[in-house]
Tab-separated table of C-alpha atoms and ligand atoms in Angstrom:
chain	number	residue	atom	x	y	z
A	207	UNK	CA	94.750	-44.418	-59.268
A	208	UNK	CA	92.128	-47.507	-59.986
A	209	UNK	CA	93.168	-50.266	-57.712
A	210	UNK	CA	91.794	-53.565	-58.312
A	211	UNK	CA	89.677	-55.594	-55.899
A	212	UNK	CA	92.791	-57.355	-54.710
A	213	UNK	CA	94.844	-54.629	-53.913
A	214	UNK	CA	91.852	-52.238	-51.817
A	215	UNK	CA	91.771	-55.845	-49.918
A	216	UNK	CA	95.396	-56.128	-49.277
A	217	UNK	CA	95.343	-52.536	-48.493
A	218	UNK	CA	92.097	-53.148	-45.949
A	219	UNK	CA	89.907	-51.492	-48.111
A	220	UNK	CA	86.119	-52.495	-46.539
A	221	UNK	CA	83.454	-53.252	-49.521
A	222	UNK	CA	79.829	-51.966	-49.214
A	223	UNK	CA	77.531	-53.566	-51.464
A	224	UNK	CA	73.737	-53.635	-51.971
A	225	UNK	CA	70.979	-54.731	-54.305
A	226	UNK	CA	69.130	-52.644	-56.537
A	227	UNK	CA	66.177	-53.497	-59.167
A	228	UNK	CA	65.697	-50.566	-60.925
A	229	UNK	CA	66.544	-47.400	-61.682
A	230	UNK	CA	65.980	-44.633	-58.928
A	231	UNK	CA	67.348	-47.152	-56.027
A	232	UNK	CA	70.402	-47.799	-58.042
A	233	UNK	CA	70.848	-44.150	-58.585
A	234	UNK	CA	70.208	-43.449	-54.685
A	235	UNK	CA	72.673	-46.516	-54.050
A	236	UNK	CA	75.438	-44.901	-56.243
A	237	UNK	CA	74.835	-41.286	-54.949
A	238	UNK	CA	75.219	-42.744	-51.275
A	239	UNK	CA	78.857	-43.835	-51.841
A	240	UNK	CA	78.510	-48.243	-52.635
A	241	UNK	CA	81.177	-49.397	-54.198
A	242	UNK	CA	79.677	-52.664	-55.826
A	243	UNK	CA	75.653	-52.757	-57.060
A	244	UNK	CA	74.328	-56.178	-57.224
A	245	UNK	CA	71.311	-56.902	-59.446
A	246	UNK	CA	70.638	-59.852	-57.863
A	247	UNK	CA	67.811	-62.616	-58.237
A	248	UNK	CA	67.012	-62.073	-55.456
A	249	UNK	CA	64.262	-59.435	-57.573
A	250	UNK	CA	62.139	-62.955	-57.785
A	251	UNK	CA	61.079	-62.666	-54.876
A	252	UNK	CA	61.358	-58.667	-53.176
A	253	UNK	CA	60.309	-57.053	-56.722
A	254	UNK	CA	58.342	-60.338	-58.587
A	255	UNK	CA	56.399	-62.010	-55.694
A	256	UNK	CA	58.278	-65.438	-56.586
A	257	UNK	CA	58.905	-67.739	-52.912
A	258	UNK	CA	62.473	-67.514	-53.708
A	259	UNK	CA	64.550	-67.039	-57.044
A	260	UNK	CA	64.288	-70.197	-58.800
A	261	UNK	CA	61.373	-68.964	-61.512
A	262	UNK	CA	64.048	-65.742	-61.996
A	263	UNK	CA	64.740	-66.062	-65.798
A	264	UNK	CA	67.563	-64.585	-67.854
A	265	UNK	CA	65.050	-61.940	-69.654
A	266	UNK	CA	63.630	-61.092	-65.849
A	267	UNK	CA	67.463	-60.402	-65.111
A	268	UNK	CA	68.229	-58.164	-68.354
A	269	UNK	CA	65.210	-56.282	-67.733
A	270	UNK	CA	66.213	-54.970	-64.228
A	271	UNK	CA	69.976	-55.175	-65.454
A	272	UNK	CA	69.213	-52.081	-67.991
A	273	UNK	CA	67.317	-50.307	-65.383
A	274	UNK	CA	70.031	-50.237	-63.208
A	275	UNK	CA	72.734	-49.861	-65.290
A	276	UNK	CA	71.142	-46.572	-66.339
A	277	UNK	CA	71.238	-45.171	-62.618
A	278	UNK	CA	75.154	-45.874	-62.068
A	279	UNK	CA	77.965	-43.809	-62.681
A	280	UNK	CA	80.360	-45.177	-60.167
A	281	UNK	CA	79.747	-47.836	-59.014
A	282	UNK	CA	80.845	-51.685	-59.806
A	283	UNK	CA	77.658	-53.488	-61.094
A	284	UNK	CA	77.670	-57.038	-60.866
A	285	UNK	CA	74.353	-59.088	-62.452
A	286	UNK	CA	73.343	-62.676	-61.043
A	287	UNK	CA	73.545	-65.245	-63.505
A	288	UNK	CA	70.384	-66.853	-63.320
A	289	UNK	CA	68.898	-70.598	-62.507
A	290	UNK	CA	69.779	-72.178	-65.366
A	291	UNK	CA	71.548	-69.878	-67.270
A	292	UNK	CA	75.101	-71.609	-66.649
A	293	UNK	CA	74.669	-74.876	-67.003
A	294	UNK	CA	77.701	-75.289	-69.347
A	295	UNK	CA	80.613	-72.965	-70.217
A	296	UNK	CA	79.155	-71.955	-73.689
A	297	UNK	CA	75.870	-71.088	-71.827
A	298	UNK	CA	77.537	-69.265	-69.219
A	299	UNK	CA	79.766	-67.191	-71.262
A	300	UNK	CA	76.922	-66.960	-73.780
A	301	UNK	CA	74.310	-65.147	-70.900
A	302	UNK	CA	77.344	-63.511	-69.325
A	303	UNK	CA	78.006	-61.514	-72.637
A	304	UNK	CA	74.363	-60.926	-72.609
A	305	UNK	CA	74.189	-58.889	-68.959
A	306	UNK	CA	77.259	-57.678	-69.607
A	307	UNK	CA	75.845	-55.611	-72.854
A	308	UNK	CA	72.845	-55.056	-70.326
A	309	UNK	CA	75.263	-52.673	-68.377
A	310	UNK	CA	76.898	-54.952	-65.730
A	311	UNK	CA	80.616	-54.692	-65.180
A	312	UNK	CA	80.468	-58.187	-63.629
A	313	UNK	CA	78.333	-61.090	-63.445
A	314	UNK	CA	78.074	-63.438	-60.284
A	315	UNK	CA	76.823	-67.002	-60.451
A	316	UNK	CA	76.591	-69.584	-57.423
A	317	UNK	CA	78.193	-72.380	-56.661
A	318	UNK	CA	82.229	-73.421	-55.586
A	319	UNK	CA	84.438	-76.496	-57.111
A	320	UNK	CA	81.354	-77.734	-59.215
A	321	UNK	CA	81.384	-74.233	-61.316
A	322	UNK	CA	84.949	-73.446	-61.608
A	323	UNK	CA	84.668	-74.301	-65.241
A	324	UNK	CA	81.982	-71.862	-66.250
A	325	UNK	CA	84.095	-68.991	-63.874
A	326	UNK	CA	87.237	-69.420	-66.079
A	327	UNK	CA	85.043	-69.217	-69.256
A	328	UNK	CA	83.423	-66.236	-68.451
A	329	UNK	CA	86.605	-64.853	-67.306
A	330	UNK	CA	88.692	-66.030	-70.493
A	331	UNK	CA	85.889	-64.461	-72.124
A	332	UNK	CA	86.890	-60.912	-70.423
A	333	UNK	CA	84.051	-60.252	-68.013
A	334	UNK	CA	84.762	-60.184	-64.344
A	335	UNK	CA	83.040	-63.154	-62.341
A	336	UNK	CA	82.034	-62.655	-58.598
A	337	UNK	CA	81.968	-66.273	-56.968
A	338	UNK	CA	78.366	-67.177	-54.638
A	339	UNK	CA	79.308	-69.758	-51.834
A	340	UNK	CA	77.730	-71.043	-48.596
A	341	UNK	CA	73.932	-71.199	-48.777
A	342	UNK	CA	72.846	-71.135	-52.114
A	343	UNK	CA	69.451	-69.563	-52.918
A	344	UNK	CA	69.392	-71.267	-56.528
A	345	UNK	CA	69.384	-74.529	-54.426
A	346	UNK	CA	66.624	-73.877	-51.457
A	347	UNK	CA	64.420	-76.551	-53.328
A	348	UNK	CA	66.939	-79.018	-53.474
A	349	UNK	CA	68.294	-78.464	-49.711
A	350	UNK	CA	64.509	-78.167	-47.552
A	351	UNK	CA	65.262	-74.083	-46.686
A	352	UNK	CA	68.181	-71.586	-45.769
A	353	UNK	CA	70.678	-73.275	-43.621
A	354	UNK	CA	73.859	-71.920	-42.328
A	355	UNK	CA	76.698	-73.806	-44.096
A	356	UNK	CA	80.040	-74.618	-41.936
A	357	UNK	CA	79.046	-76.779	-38.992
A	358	UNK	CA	80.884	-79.194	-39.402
A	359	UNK	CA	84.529	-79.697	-40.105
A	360	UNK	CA	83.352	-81.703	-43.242
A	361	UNK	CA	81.339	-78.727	-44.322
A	362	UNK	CA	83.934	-76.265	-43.273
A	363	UNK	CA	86.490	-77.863	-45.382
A	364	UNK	CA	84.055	-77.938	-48.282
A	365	UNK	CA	83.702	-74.121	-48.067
A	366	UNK	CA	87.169	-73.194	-48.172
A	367	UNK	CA	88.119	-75.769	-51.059
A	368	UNK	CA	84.981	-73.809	-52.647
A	369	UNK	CA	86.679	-70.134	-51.969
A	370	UNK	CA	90.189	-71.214	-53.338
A	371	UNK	CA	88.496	-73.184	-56.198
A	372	UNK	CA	86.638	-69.720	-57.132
A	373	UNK	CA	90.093	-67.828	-56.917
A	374	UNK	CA	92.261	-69.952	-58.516
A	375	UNK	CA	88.979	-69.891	-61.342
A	376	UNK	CA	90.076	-66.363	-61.795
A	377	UNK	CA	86.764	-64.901	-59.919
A	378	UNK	CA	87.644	-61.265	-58.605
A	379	UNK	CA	85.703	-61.508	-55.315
A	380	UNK	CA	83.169	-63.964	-53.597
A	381	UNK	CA	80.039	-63.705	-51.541
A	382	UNK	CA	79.879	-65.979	-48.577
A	383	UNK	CA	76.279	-66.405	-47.526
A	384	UNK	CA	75.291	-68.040	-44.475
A	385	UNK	CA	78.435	-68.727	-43.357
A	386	UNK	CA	79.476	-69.726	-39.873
A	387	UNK	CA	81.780	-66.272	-38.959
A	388	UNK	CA	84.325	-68.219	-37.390
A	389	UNK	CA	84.773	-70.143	-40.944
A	390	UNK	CA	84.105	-67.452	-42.745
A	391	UNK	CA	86.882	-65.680	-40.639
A	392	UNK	CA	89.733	-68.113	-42.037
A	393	UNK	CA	88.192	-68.175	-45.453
A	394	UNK	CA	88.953	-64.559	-45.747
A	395	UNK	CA	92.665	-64.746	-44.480
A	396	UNK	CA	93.248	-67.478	-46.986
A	397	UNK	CA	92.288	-66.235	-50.048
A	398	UNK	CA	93.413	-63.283	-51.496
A	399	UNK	CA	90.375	-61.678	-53.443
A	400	UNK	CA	87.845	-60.126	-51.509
A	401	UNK	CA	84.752	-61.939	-49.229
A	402	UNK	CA	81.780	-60.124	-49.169
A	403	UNK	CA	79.509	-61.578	-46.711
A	404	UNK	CA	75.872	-61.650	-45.887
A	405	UNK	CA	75.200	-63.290	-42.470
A	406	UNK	CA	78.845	-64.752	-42.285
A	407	UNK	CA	79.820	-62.407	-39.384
A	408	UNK	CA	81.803	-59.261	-39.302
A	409	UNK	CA	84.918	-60.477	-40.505
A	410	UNK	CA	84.556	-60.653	-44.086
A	411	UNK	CA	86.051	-58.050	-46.603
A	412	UNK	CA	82.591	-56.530	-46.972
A	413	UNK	CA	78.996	-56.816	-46.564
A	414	UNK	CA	76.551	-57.513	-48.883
A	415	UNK	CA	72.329	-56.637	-48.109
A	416	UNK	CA	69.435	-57.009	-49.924
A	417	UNK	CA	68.517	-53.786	-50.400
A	418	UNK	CA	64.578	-54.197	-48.744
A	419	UNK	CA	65.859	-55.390	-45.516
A	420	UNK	CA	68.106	-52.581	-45.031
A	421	UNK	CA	65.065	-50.039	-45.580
A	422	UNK	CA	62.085	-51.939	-44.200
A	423	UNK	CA	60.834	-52.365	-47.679
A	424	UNK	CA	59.820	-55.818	-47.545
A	425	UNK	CA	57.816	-56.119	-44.114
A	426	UNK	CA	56.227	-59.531	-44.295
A	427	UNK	CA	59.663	-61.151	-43.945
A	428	UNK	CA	62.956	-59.457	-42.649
A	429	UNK	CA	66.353	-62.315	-42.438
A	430	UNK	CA	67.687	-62.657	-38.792
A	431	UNK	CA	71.056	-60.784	-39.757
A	432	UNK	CA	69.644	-58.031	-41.284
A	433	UNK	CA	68.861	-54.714	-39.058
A	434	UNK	CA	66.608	-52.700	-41.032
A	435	UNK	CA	68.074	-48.596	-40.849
A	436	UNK	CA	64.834	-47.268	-42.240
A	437	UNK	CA	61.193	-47.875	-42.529
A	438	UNK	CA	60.121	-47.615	-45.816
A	439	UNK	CA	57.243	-50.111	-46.172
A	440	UNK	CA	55.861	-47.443	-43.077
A	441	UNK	CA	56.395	-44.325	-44.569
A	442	UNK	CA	54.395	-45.628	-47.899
A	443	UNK	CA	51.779	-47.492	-46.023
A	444	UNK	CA	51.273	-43.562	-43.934
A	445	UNK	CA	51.384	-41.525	-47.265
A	446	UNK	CA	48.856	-44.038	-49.342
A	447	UNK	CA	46.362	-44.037	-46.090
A	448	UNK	CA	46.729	-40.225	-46.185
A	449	UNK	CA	46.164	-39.896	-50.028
A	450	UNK	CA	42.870	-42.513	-49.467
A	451	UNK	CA	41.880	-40.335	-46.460
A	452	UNK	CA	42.330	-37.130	-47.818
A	453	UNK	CA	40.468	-38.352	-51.561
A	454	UNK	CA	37.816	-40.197	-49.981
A	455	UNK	CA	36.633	-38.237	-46.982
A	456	UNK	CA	37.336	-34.930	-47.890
A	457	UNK	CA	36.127	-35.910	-51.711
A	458	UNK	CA	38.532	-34.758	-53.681
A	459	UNK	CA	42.718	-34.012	-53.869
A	460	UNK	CA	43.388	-31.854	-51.086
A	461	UNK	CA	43.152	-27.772	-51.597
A	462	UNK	CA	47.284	-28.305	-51.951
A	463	UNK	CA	47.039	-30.937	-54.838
A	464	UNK	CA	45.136	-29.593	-56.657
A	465	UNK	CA	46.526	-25.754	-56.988
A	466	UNK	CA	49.612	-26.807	-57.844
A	467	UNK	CA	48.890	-29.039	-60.861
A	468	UNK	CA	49.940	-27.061	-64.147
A	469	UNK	CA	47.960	-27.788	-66.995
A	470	UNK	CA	49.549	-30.392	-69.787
A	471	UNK	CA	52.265	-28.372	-71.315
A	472	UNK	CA	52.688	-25.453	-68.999
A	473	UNK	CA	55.843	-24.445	-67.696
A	474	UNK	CA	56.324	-25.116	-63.710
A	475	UNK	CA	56.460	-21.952	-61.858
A	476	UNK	CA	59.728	-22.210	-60.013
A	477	UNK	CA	58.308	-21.414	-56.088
A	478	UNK	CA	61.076	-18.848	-54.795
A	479	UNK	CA	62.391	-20.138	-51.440
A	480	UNK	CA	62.327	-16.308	-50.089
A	481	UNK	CA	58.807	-16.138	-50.708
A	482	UNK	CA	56.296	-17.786	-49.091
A	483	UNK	CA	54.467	-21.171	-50.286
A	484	UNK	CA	50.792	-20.696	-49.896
A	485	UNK	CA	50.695	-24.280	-50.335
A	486	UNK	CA	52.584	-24.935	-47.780
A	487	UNK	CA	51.485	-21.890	-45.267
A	488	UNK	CA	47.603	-23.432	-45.052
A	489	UNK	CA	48.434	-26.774	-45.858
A	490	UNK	CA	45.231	-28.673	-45.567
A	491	UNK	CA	44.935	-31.485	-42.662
A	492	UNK	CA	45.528	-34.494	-43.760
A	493	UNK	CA	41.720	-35.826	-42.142
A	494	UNK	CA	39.210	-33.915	-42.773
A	495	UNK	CA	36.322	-34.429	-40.962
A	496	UNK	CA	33.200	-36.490	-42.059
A	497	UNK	CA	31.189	-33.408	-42.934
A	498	UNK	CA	33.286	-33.466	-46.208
A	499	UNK	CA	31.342	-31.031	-48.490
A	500	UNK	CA	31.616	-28.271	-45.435
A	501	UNK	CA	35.078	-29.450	-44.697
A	502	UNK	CA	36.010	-28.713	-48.350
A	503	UNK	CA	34.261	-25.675	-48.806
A	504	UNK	CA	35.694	-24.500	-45.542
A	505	UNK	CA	39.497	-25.598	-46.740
A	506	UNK	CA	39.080	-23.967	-49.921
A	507	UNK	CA	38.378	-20.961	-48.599
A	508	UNK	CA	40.980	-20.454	-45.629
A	509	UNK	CA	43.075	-21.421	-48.490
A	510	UNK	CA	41.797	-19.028	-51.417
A	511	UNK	CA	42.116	-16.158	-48.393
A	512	UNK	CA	45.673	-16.855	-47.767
A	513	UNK	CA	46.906	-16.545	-51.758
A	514	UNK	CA	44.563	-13.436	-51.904
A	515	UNK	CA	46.881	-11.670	-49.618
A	516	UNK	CA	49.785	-13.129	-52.224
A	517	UNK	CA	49.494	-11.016	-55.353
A	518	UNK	CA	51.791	-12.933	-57.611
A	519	UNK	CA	52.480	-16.319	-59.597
A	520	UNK	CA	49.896	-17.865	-56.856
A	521	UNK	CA	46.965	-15.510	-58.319
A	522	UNK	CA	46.232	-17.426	-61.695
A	523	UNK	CA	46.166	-20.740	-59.714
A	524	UNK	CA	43.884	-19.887	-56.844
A	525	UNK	CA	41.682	-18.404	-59.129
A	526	UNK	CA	41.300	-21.534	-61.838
A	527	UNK	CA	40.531	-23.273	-58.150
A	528	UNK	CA	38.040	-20.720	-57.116
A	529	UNK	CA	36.486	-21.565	-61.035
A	530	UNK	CA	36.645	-25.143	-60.358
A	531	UNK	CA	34.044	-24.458	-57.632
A	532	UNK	CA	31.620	-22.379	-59.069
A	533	UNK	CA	29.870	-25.037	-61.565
A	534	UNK	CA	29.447	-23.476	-64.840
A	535	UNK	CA	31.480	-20.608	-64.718
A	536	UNK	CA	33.263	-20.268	-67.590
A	537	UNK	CA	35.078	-16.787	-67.236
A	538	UNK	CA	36.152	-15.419	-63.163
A	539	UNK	CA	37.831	-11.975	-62.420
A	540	UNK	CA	38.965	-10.774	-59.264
A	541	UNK	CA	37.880	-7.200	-58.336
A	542	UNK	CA	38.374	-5.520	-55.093
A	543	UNK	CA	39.085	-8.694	-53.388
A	544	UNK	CA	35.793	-10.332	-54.791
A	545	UNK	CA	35.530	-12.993	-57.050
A	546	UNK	CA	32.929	-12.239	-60.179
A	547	UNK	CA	31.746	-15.014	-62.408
A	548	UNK	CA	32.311	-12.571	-65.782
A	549	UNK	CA	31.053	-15.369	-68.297
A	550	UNK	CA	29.098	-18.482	-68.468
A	551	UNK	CA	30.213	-21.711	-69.602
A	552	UNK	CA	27.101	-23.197	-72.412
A	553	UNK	CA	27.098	-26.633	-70.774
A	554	UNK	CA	26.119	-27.715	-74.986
A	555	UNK	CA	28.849	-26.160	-77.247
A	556	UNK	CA	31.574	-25.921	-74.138
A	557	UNK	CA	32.052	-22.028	-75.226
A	558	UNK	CA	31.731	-19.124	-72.996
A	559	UNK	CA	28.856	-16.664	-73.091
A	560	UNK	CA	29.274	-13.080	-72.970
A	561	UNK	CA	30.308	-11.038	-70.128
A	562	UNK	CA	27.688	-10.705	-66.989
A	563	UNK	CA	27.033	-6.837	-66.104
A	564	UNK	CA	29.235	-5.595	-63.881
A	565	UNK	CA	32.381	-7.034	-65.225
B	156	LIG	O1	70.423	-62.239	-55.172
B	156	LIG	C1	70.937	-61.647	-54.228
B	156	LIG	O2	70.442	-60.637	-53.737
B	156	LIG	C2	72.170	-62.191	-53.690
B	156	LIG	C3	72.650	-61.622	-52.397
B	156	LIG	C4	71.841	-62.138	-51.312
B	156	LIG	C5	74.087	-61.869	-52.197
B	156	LIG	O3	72.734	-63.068	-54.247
């Protein structure tokens, strides 16, 4: 049974929702069990380098909106409606329609009592609207910065005419953001669609995170309510200084790499997990010292031992590697555990000379 957004609320239901930009991250997202996907503009500034979102455009938005669209099966995905992009109700239902062909079940759009019109349009128009109140990043120029909203009692008041402004506007949830949790708190008794908050406290209907500050993915600046749960931005950082390490010091892709590249149209040989990975059995350090042409040489061999002892699949790779390091050999057999250079490669035409003796 499909229960709407009101009902999992009256029946407690807690809502987990995250950003995604593009396609793998939305498809990791919806794998991981999120029940809403926001492509939100916030992208400006985690995925375009922007200060904040107010250079996002609608074609920046339809863009990612496609991308993620196409990594969701289950999922609810809701797409931000732009700076600019509801300005009027025509507008706004005009640029709604436009995500919503994008892939997005819903669209969100900021602001309280001073967009109700453009909600009810989109929503007359049949496409869900999720409601954006409290801080609102669309407005960081105008306001000096991020400031938590609900201080005062004026402000306070503000807010909640805002949340039953959005309702009453037809919206099927909102996002509080900012929010002082006590305020946020009452919001969420009084109304009867769901709150999702971000830095409103733990008392809203459900959470909302930019994805990049709940995996570390955005290091140079991480919000004060968000605990990153992974360290992405380290993990990529380790692997890149590895790859540089292991290209530039050991002068080439390592033994590994390099093996286990299939030429441009060959079919991948599926590696058996009974039997054992060469690859992985002498897997090559990942610093090799300075001496790099002895360090190679010495690599390639320990390595080229190892799938000797492995007479199958592994065979025809180790020995196109063991031809990759004899220059000019255009032709290599294996006999008796010895490699024989059985043909020369004419460096003019690029053809192969006739057999040495021997082979
Ligand atoms: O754009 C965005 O990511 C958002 C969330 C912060 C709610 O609007």
């Amino acid at each position: 049974m499909n229960l709407s957004f009101r009902e999992r609320k009256a029946s407690g239901d807690k809502f987990a929702m995250l950003t995604a930009y593009d396609y793998p991250v939305a498809r990791l997202l919806d794998e991981s069990g999120v029940d809403l996907v926001l492509v939100g503009d916030s992208l400006g500034m985690v995925v375009l380098g922007y200060p904040d979102t107010t250079s996002v455009t609608m074609e920046d938005m339809l863009h990612h909106c496609r991308a993620v669209s196409r990594g969701v099966k289950s999922a609810f995905v809701v797409a931000d409606l732009p700076i600019g992009s509801v300005d009027t109700p025509e507008l706004a239902v005009q640029n709604a329609i436009l995500l919503h062909e994008a892939g997005a079940h819903g669209v969100k759009l900021e602001g309280g009592v001073s967009r109700c019109r453009e909600i009810a349009a989109i929503v007359e128009a049949g496409i869900p609207v999720m409601g954006h109140i409290g801080m609102l990043p669309q407005q960081v120029r105008v306001e000096g910065g991020y400031k938590i909203k609900g201080k005062t009692p004026t402000e306070a008041g503000q807010l909640c005419a805002d949340a039953v402004a959005v309702e009453k506007a037809g919206a099927f949830a909102v996002v509080m953001e900012l929010v002082r949790p006590e305020v946020a708190s009452k919001i969420t008794t009084a109304i009867t669609i769901p709150t999702i908050g971000i830095g409103s406290g733990p008392d809203c209907d459900g959470q909302v995170l930019v994805i990049h500050d709940l995996v570390g993915l955005f290091p140079w600046f991480t919000p004060k309510f968000a605990t990153p749960r992974a360290q992405v931005a380290g993990s990529i950082r380790e692997a890149v200084q590895t790859f540089v390490q292991d290209t530039k010091v050991a002068g080439g892709l390592t033994m590994e790499q390099n093996i286990l590249t299939q030429p441009p149209g060959a079919n991948p040989t599926p590696i058996s997990p009974s039997e054992p990975n060469p690859a992985t059995l002498q897997k090559p350090q990942s610093s090799l010292p300075a001496d790099a042409p002895a360090a190679r040489a010495a690599s390639a061999a320990s390595f080229l031992q190892s799938t000797r002892t492995y007479p199958t699949k592994f065979h025809d790779q180790s020995l196109a590697l063991e031809k990759s390091l004899m220059p000019g050999c255009g032709s290599l057999e294996r006999k008796n555990n010895q490699s024989l250079c059985c043909g020369n490669l004419n460096s003019v035409q690029g053809q192969i000379e006739p057999e040495a003796p021997g082979c």
